[in-house]
Tab-separated table of C-alpha atoms in Angstrom:
chain	number	residue	atom	x	y	z
Y	144	MET	CA	0.000	0.000	0.000
Y	145	GLU	CA	1.326	3.445	-0.920
Y	146	PRO	CA	2.080	5.715	2.045
Y	147	SER	CA	-0.025	8.763	2.667
Y	148	SER	CA	1.309	12.110	1.531
Y	149	SER	CA	1.740	13.219	5.124
Y	150	ASP	CA	3.939	10.211	5.880
Y	151	SER	CA	6.009	10.299	2.727
Y	152	ASN	CA	6.641	14.044	2.926
Y	153	SER	CA	7.873	14.024	6.531
Y	154	ASN	CA	10.613	16.555	7.115
Y	155	LEU	CA	14.000	14.973	7.715
Y	156	SER	CA	14.619	17.188	10.755
Y	157	THR	CA	11.577	15.566	12.374
Y	158	LEU	CA	12.650	12.022	11.544
Y	159	LEU	CA	16.383	12.263	12.303
Y	160	PRO	CA	16.114	12.045	16.119
Y	161	THR	CA	14.086	8.840	15.812
Y	162	ILE	CA	16.464	7.355	13.240
Y	163	LEU	CA	19.497	8.105	15.389
Y	164	SER	CA	17.926	6.932	18.637
Y	165	SER	CA	16.771	3.630	17.148
Y	166	ARG	CA	20.366	2.869	16.136
Y	167	ASN	CA	22.023	4.174	19.307
Y	168	LEU	CA	23.725	6.887	17.266
Y	169	ARG	CA	24.311	10.590	17.650
Y	170	TYR	CA	25.972	13.135	15.435
Y	171	GLN	CA	28.158	15.958	16.638
Y	172	LYS	CA	29.365	19.087	14.907
Y	173	GLU	CA	32.926	19.200	16.163
Y	174	THR	CA	34.901	22.187	17.383
Y	175	ILE	CA	38.642	22.684	17.017
Y	176	ASN	CA	39.049	21.620	20.631
Y	177	SER	CA	36.854	18.512	20.419
Y	178	ALA	CA	38.525	17.414	17.173
Y	179	SER	CA	41.935	17.779	18.804
Y	180	VAL	CA	40.776	15.622	21.717
Y	181	LEU	CA	39.423	12.923	19.402
Y	182	SER	CA	42.687	12.925	17.484
Y	183	LYS	CA	44.697	12.469	20.690
Y	184	GLN	CA	42.373	9.599	21.644
Y	185	ASN	CA	43.195	7.887	18.315
Y	186	GLN	CA	39.537	8.068	17.301
Y	187	LEU	CA	40.350	9.621	13.909
Y	188	ILE	CA	43.117	7.397	12.517
Y	189	PRO	CA	42.884	8.056	8.752
Y	190	SER	CA	43.655	4.494	7.662
Y	191	GLN	CA	40.653	3.267	9.660
Y	192	PHE	CA	38.312	5.378	7.531
Y	193	MET	CA	40.086	5.612	4.169
Y	194	GLU	CA	42.232	2.657	3.220
Y	195	LEU	CA	43.260	3.967	-0.193
Y	196	HIS	CA	43.630	7.717	0.400
Y	197	PRO	CA	44.200	8.378	4.114
Y	198	ASP	CA	46.078	11.605	3.326
Y	199	ILE	CA	42.784	13.236	2.316
Y	200	GLU	CA	41.352	12.892	5.811
Y	201	ARG	CA	44.673	13.815	7.398
Y	202	THR	CA	44.906	17.035	5.371
Y	203	LEU	CA	41.300	18.031	6.103
Y	204	LEU	CA	41.662	17.325	9.812
Y	205	THR	CA	44.825	19.434	9.976
Y	206	SER	CA	43.127	22.277	8.077
Y	207	PHE	CA	40.144	22.138	10.428
Y	208	ILE	CA	42.205	22.142	13.631
Y	209	GLU	CA	44.463	24.927	12.333
Y	210	ASP	CA	41.418	26.874	11.052
Y	211	ASP	CA	42.929	27.378	7.606
Y	212	TYR	CA	39.540	28.457	6.196
Y	213	ASP	CA	38.621	30.974	8.901
Y	214	GLY	CA	35.710	28.985	10.267
Y	215	LYS	CA	34.293	28.022	6.857
Y	216	LEU	CA	35.465	24.398	7.048
Y	217	HIS	CA	33.181	22.264	9.203
Y	218	MET	CA	33.582	18.814	10.695
Y	219	MET	CA	30.926	16.370	11.822
Y	220	THR	CA	31.189	12.921	13.370
Y	221	LEU	CA	28.687	10.094	13.642
Y	222	ASN	CA	29.071	8.268	16.934
Y	223	THR	CA	27.797	5.205	18.748
Y	224	ASN	CA	27.141	5.557	22.453
Y	225	ILE	CA	29.074	3.159	24.677
Y	226	ALA	CA	28.016	1.969	28.141
Y	227	ASP	CA	26.461	4.878	30.057
Y	228	GLY	CA	26.546	7.198	27.048
Y	229	ASP	CA	29.429	9.348	28.258
Y	230	THR	CA	31.863	7.496	26.005
Y	231	ARG	CA	31.545	7.405	22.246
Y	232	GLU	CA	33.075	5.613	19.308
Y	233	VAL	CA	33.427	7.588	16.081
Y	234	VAL	CA	31.994	5.493	13.231
Y	235	GLY	CA	31.806	8.194	10.575
Y	236	ILE	CA	33.457	11.497	9.749
Y	237	ALA	CA	32.478	14.293	7.370
Y	238	PHE	CA	33.965	17.612	6.285
Y	239	TRP	CA	32.238	20.333	4.312
Y	240	ARG	CA	33.165	23.890	3.418
Y	241	GLU	CA	31.111	27.019	2.836
Y	242	ILE	CA	31.930	28.482	-0.575
Y	243	ASP	CA	31.730	32.258	-0.735
Y	244	ASP	CA	30.288	34.074	-3.732
Y	245	ASP	CA	33.635	35.288	-5.077
Y	246	GLU	CA	35.068	31.770	-5.147
Y	247	MET	CA	31.972	30.385	-6.863
Y	248	LYS	CA	32.264	33.120	-9.514
Y	249	GLU	CA	35.636	31.608	-10.396
Y	250	TRP	CA	34.192	28.091	-10.505
Y	251	LEU	CA	30.986	28.595	-12.464
Y	252	ASP	CA	31.157	29.765	-16.086
Y	253	LEU	CA	28.063	31.965	-16.009
Y	254	HIS	CA	28.488	33.078	-19.609
Y	255	ARG	CA	28.505	29.499	-20.821
Y	256	VAL	CA	25.430	28.647	-18.768
Y	257	GLU	CA	23.488	31.622	-20.065
Y	258	GLU	CA	24.480	31.077	-23.688
Y	259	THR	CA	23.553	27.394	-23.488
Y	260	LEU	CA	20.151	28.143	-22.042
Y	261	LYS	CA	19.458	31.021	-24.440
Y	262	ARG	CA	19.544	28.521	-27.285
Y	263	HIS	CA	16.464	26.971	-25.730
Y	264	GLY	CA	14.671	30.280	-25.087
Y	265	ASP	CA	11.098	30.896	-26.249
Y	266	ASP	CA	8.008	32.994	-25.707
Y	267	ASP	CA	5.422	30.258	-25.362
Y	268	LEU	CA	5.039	28.591	-21.949
Y	269	GLN	CA	4.293	25.153	-23.373
Y	270	GLN	CA	7.288	25.338	-25.679
Y	271	GLN	CA	9.404	26.565	-22.758
Y	272	GLN	CA	8.424	23.528	-20.701
Y	273	GLN	CA	9.208	21.193	-23.583
Y	274	GLN	CA	12.608	22.780	-24.093
Y	275	GLN	CA	13.360	22.627	-20.377
Y	276	LYS	CA	12.695	18.885	-20.533
Y	277	TYR	CA	14.915	18.695	-23.629
Y	278	TYR	CA	17.700	20.540	-21.803
Y	279	VAL	CA	17.516	18.144	-18.869
Y	280	GLU	CA	17.564	15.132	-21.190
Y	281	GLN	CA	20.522	16.463	-23.189
Y	282	HIS	CA	22.555	17.070	-20.028
Y	283	ARG	CA	21.683	13.822	-18.332
Y	284	PRO	CA	24.944	11.820	-18.210
Y	285	ARG	CA	24.612	8.415	-19.810
Y	286	SER	CA	26.206	6.688	-16.828
Y	287	VAL	CA	23.831	8.267	-14.296
Y	288	SER	CA	20.056	7.998	-14.668
Y	289	PHE	CA	17.595	10.244	-12.848
Y	290	GLN	CA	16.474	6.980	-11.296
Y	291	CYS	CA	18.867	4.824	-9.314
Y	292	PRO	CA	18.625	1.231	-8.060
Y	293	SER	CA	17.546	2.315	-4.583
Y	294	ASP	CA	14.412	3.857	-6.147
Y	295	ASP	CA	13.119	0.366	-6.860
Y	296	ARG	CA	12.153	0.045	-3.202
Y	297	LEU	CA	10.064	3.223	-3.301
Y	298	SER	CA	6.378	3.649	-3.962
Y	299	THR	CA	5.247	5.218	-7.214
Y	300	GLY	CA	4.895	8.558	-5.448
Y	301	GLY	CA	8.355	8.211	-3.898
Y	302	LYS	CA	9.933	7.535	-7.287
Y	303	ARG	CA	8.190	10.564	-8.732
Y	304	ARG	CA	9.450	12.805	-5.927
Y	305	MET	CA	13.028	11.593	-6.369
Y	306	GLU	CA	12.930	12.322	-10.096
Y	307	MET	CA	11.619	15.820	-9.375
Y	308	ILE	CA	14.463	16.387	-6.903
Y	309	ARG	CA	17.072	15.289	-9.448
Y	310	ASN	CA	15.456	17.447	-12.131
Y	311	ASP	CA	15.701	20.425	-9.771
Y	312	SER	CA	19.434	19.879	-9.439
Y	313	ILE	CA	19.786	21.082	-13.047
Y	314	THR	CA	16.755	23.247	-13.755
Y	315	TRP	CA	17.353	25.686	-10.877
Y	316	ILE	CA	20.025	27.246	-13.114
Y	317	ARG	CA	17.511	27.735	-15.900
Y	318	ASN	CA	14.893	29.123	-13.519
Y	319	ALA	CA	17.320	31.726	-12.176
Y	320	LEU	CA	18.185	32.883	-15.667
Y	321	ASN	CA	14.521	32.946	-16.736
Y	322	THR	CA	13.825	35.248	-13.770
Y	323	HIS	CA	16.683	37.446	-14.982
Y	324	ASN	CA	15.331	37.541	-18.548
Y	325	ASN	CA	11.810	38.422	-17.353
Y	326	ASP	CA	13.126	41.201	-15.106
Y	327	ASN	CA	15.020	42.793	-18.007
Y	328	ASP	CA	12.341	42.613	-20.724
Y	329	ASP	CA	11.530	45.213	-23.321
Y	330	ASN	CA	10.566	48.703	-22.251
Y	331	GLU	CA	11.806	51.262	-19.760
Y	332	PRO	CA	10.158	50.403	-16.425
Y	333	SER	CA	7.545	52.610	-14.812
Y	334	ASN	CA	8.174	54.070	-11.366
Y	335	ASN	CA	6.481	51.072	-9.760
Y	336	GLN	CA	8.355	48.651	-12.011
Y	337	HIS	CA	11.597	50.466	-11.276
Y	338	HIS	CA	10.975	50.049	-7.538
Y	339	GLN	CA	10.341	46.332	-8.046
Y	340	THR	CA	13.499	46.031	-10.113
Y	341	GLN	CA	15.487	47.616	-7.298
Y	342	ASN	CA	14.008	45.098	-4.879
Y	343	HIS	CA	15.092	42.281	-7.205
Y	344	ALA	CA	18.701	43.490	-7.221
Y	345	SER	CA	19.568	41.431	-4.179
Y	346	ILE	CA	18.358	38.281	-5.947
Y	347	SER	CA	19.904	38.878	-9.361
Y	348	PRO	CA	20.609	35.781	-11.458
Y	349	VAL	CA	24.296	36.010	-10.642
Y	350	ASN	CA	23.520	36.035	-6.923
Y	351	LYS	CA	21.166	33.097	-7.317
Y	352	LEU	CA	23.742	31.044	-9.176
Y	353	ILE	CA	26.751	31.723	-6.988
Y	354	HIS	CA	25.182	32.192	-3.542
Y	355	ALA	CA	24.693	29.696	-0.677
Y	356	TRP	CA	26.916	26.797	-1.730
Y	357	ILE	CA	28.762	24.163	0.249
Y	358	LYS	CA	31.377	21.754	-1.031
Y	359	ILE	CA	31.268	18.365	0.624
Y	360	GLU	CA	34.924	17.508	1.021
Y	361	LEU	CA	34.664	14.065	2.599
Y	362	ILE	CA	32.255	11.512	3.977
Y	363	ALA	CA	33.943	8.397	5.338
Y	364	ILE	CA	32.726	5.488	7.436
Y	365	LYS	CA	34.998	3.399	9.610
Y	366	THR	CA	35.950	0.226	7.777
Y	367	THR	CA	34.712	-1.972	10.634
Y	368	GLN	CA	31.324	-0.213	10.707
Y	369	ARG	CA	30.220	-0.322	7.075
Y	370	HIS	CA	27.068	-1.865	5.581
Y	371	HIS	CA	24.825	-0.361	8.273
Y	372	HIS	CA	23.572	2.636	6.216
Y	373	TYR	CA	25.810	4.921	8.275
Y	374	GLY	CA	26.879	6.774	5.125
Y	375	GLU	CA	23.277	7.711	4.344
Y	376	ILE	CA	22.634	8.775	7.938
Y	377	LEU	CA	25.790	10.907	8.089
Y	378	LEU	CA	25.009	12.620	4.772
Y	379	ALA	CA	21.451	13.300	5.966
Y	380	CYS	CA	22.802	14.872	9.167
Y	381	LEU	CA	25.298	16.963	7.185
Y	382	LEU	CA	22.695	18.356	4.766
Y	383	SER	CA	20.239	19.086	7.572
Y	384	CYS	CA	22.901	20.860	9.632
Y	385	ALA	CA	24.301	22.860	6.700
Y	386	HIS	CA	20.851	23.990	5.616
Y	387	SER	CA	19.563	24.968	9.053
Y	388	HIS	CA	22.706	26.569	10.499
Y	389	HIS	CA	24.302	28.140	7.416
Y	390	GLU	CA	21.242	28.738	5.183
Y	391	THR	CA	22.912	26.685	2.475
Y	392	THR	CA	20.890	26.025	-0.678
Y	393	HIS	CA	23.224	24.183	-3.062
Y	394	ALA	CA	25.829	21.457	-2.614
Y	395	ILE	CA	28.668	20.327	-4.869
Y	396	LEU	CA	31.078	17.462	-4.423
Y	397	HIS	CA	33.774	15.542	-6.220
Y	398	ILE	CA	33.513	11.757	-6.286
Y	399	ALA	CA	36.962	10.268	-5.823
Y	400	GLY	CA	37.462	7.467	-8.295
Y	401	SER	CA	34.614	8.694	-10.527
Y	402	SER	CA	32.178	6.027	-11.734
Y	403	SER	CA	34.424	3.274	-10.392
Y	404	ASN	CA	33.473	4.426	-6.896
Y	405	VAL	CA	30.146	2.649	-7.055
Y	406	ALA	CA	29.281	2.996	-3.361
Y	407	ALA	CA	29.755	6.791	-3.346
Y	408	THR	CA	27.880	7.201	-6.633
Y	409	LYS	CA	24.877	5.270	-5.311
Y	410	LEU	CA	24.917	7.198	-2.043
Y	411	TYR	CA	24.753	10.614	-3.674
Y	412	GLN	CA	22.231	9.524	-6.309
Y	413	LYS	CA	19.972	8.357	-3.508
Y	414	PHE	CA	19.896	11.911	-2.146
Y	415	GLY	CA	19.166	13.521	-5.511
Y	416	PHE	CA	22.679	14.573	-6.583
Y	417	VAL	CA	23.173	14.730	-10.357
Y	418	HIS	CA	26.463	14.099	-12.135
Y	419	LEU	CA	27.633	16.949	-14.386
Y	420	PRO	CA	29.668	16.704	-17.601
Y	421	ARG	CA	33.253	17.941	-17.568
Y	422	TYR	CA	33.978	21.514	-18.609
Y	423	GLU	CA	35.492	20.428	-21.937
Y	424	GLU	CA	32.296	18.485	-22.603
Y	425	GLY	CA	30.142	21.553	-22.086
Y	426	GLY	CA	29.744	21.389	-18.324
Y	427	PRO	CA	29.108	24.649	-16.418
Y	428	PHE	CA	31.931	24.344	-13.864
Y	429	GLU	CA	35.351	25.473	-15.017
Y	430	LYS	CA	36.806	24.304	-11.696
Y	431	PRO	CA	36.936	22.093	-9.790
Y	432	ASP	CA	36.515	20.098	-12.974
Y	433	GLY	CA	35.743	16.420	-13.404
Y	434	ASP	CA	33.526	13.924	-11.577
Y	435	LEU	CA	31.318	16.610	-10.059
Y	436	CYS	CA	27.858	16.087	-8.601
Y	437	VAL	CA	25.411	18.857	-7.734
Y	438	LEU	CA	22.362	19.056	-5.507
Y	439	GLY	CA	20.334	22.060	-6.566
Y	440	ASP	CA	17.916	22.438	-3.664
Y	441	ILE	CA	18.952	21.097	-0.257
Y	442	GLY	CA	15.804	22.406	1.405
Y	443	GLY	CA	13.663	20.665	-1.196
Y	444	VAL	CA	15.404	17.369	-0.519
Y	445	LEU	CA	14.928	17.697	3.236
Y	446	GLN	CA	11.226	18.409	2.754
Y	447	THR	CA	10.327	16.227	-0.230
Y	448	CYS	CA	12.524	13.128	-0.168
Y	449	PRO	CA	10.508	10.025	0.856
Y	450	TRP	CA	12.600	9.453	3.974
Y	451	GLU	CA	10.296	6.968	5.632
Y	452	GLU	CA	10.597	4.703	2.588
Y	453	MET	CA	14.390	4.863	2.417
Y	454	HIS	CA	15.091	2.657	5.456
Y	455	LEU	CA	17.921	4.769	6.864
C-alpha cells in the first residue's frame, strides 16, 4: 500500500532524532578543541576510515584544527554511544566547506550557462516547458540515470518525488536565468516597475547562481562499521545541519574514483545529486573540474525526499 502524503513528505529534521535513537547513534558538529581531543584519543586514525587515500582525511583534519579556512570548514562525526553514554566511538566522519560568492564566480562559467540556455529560449510557456525537458535530457549523463537502483524500493509517489528532486538539481540554473530575462524585458520600467526592479537586485541571477553553496569535502565510514547505512545517515545529518545553520541552498562534491566508486555514486544519487559533464564536454563548472555532482535544492530534498521509505 502506498504511504499517505503526510507520511512520505515528513521533514528529515523531524525524523532524524528517531532514526538516530533507534540505532544508538548521535551526530556531533565538532569544534577545534573537540577534534583535537578525538585525534589524541586515536579516534580519527585516517587508515581506519580511508584505506586507499588516508592523506585526504589527514589534510582536512589538519586544516580544520588549524582553522585554515577561517571557520568556513566544518567537521561532523557520527558516533555510537558506549556503556552509560558518556563514552563514544566515532563510526563516521564528514567535512564540508562554505563556498563564498567570489570563489563560486571563479568556478561557475556563467556566460557558458546563459548562452547554453538562451539557445532553448522561447516565448510560449508550453514550448518553454518542452525545451526545459529537452535541456535536462541532453545534459543527463549516460552513466547516471535520474532513477537509481535504490528507487526500486520506493512507492510510485516516492519515485516521482526523487525524479523531481534530481530534475531540480539542473533546472534551478535555468529558472534563475529565466527570472533574470523576465526582469530585463523590453521597455523602460515605470516608477512602480523600477521600484520592483530595485528590490530584485539582491536576488539577481548572478547572486542566485553563486550564492549559498557548500562543497562536501569528505564523507567516510569506519571500515569496521560499514554496511549499516551509516553513510546515508551521516550525509542526511550533514545536509540538515548545513541547511539549518548556514542557510545553504546548493551542494557540490567531487567523487573520488569517478564512476568506479560505485558505493559513493549510489549514495549521492539516492539523495538527488546529479552528475555533471566535464567543462570540456560543455559542463558549467570550469573548476573544480571532473567527476562533479550537484544538488540544486537542499531544502527541497529535506522536505520532499521520501525518507520513511528509504530505510535509513
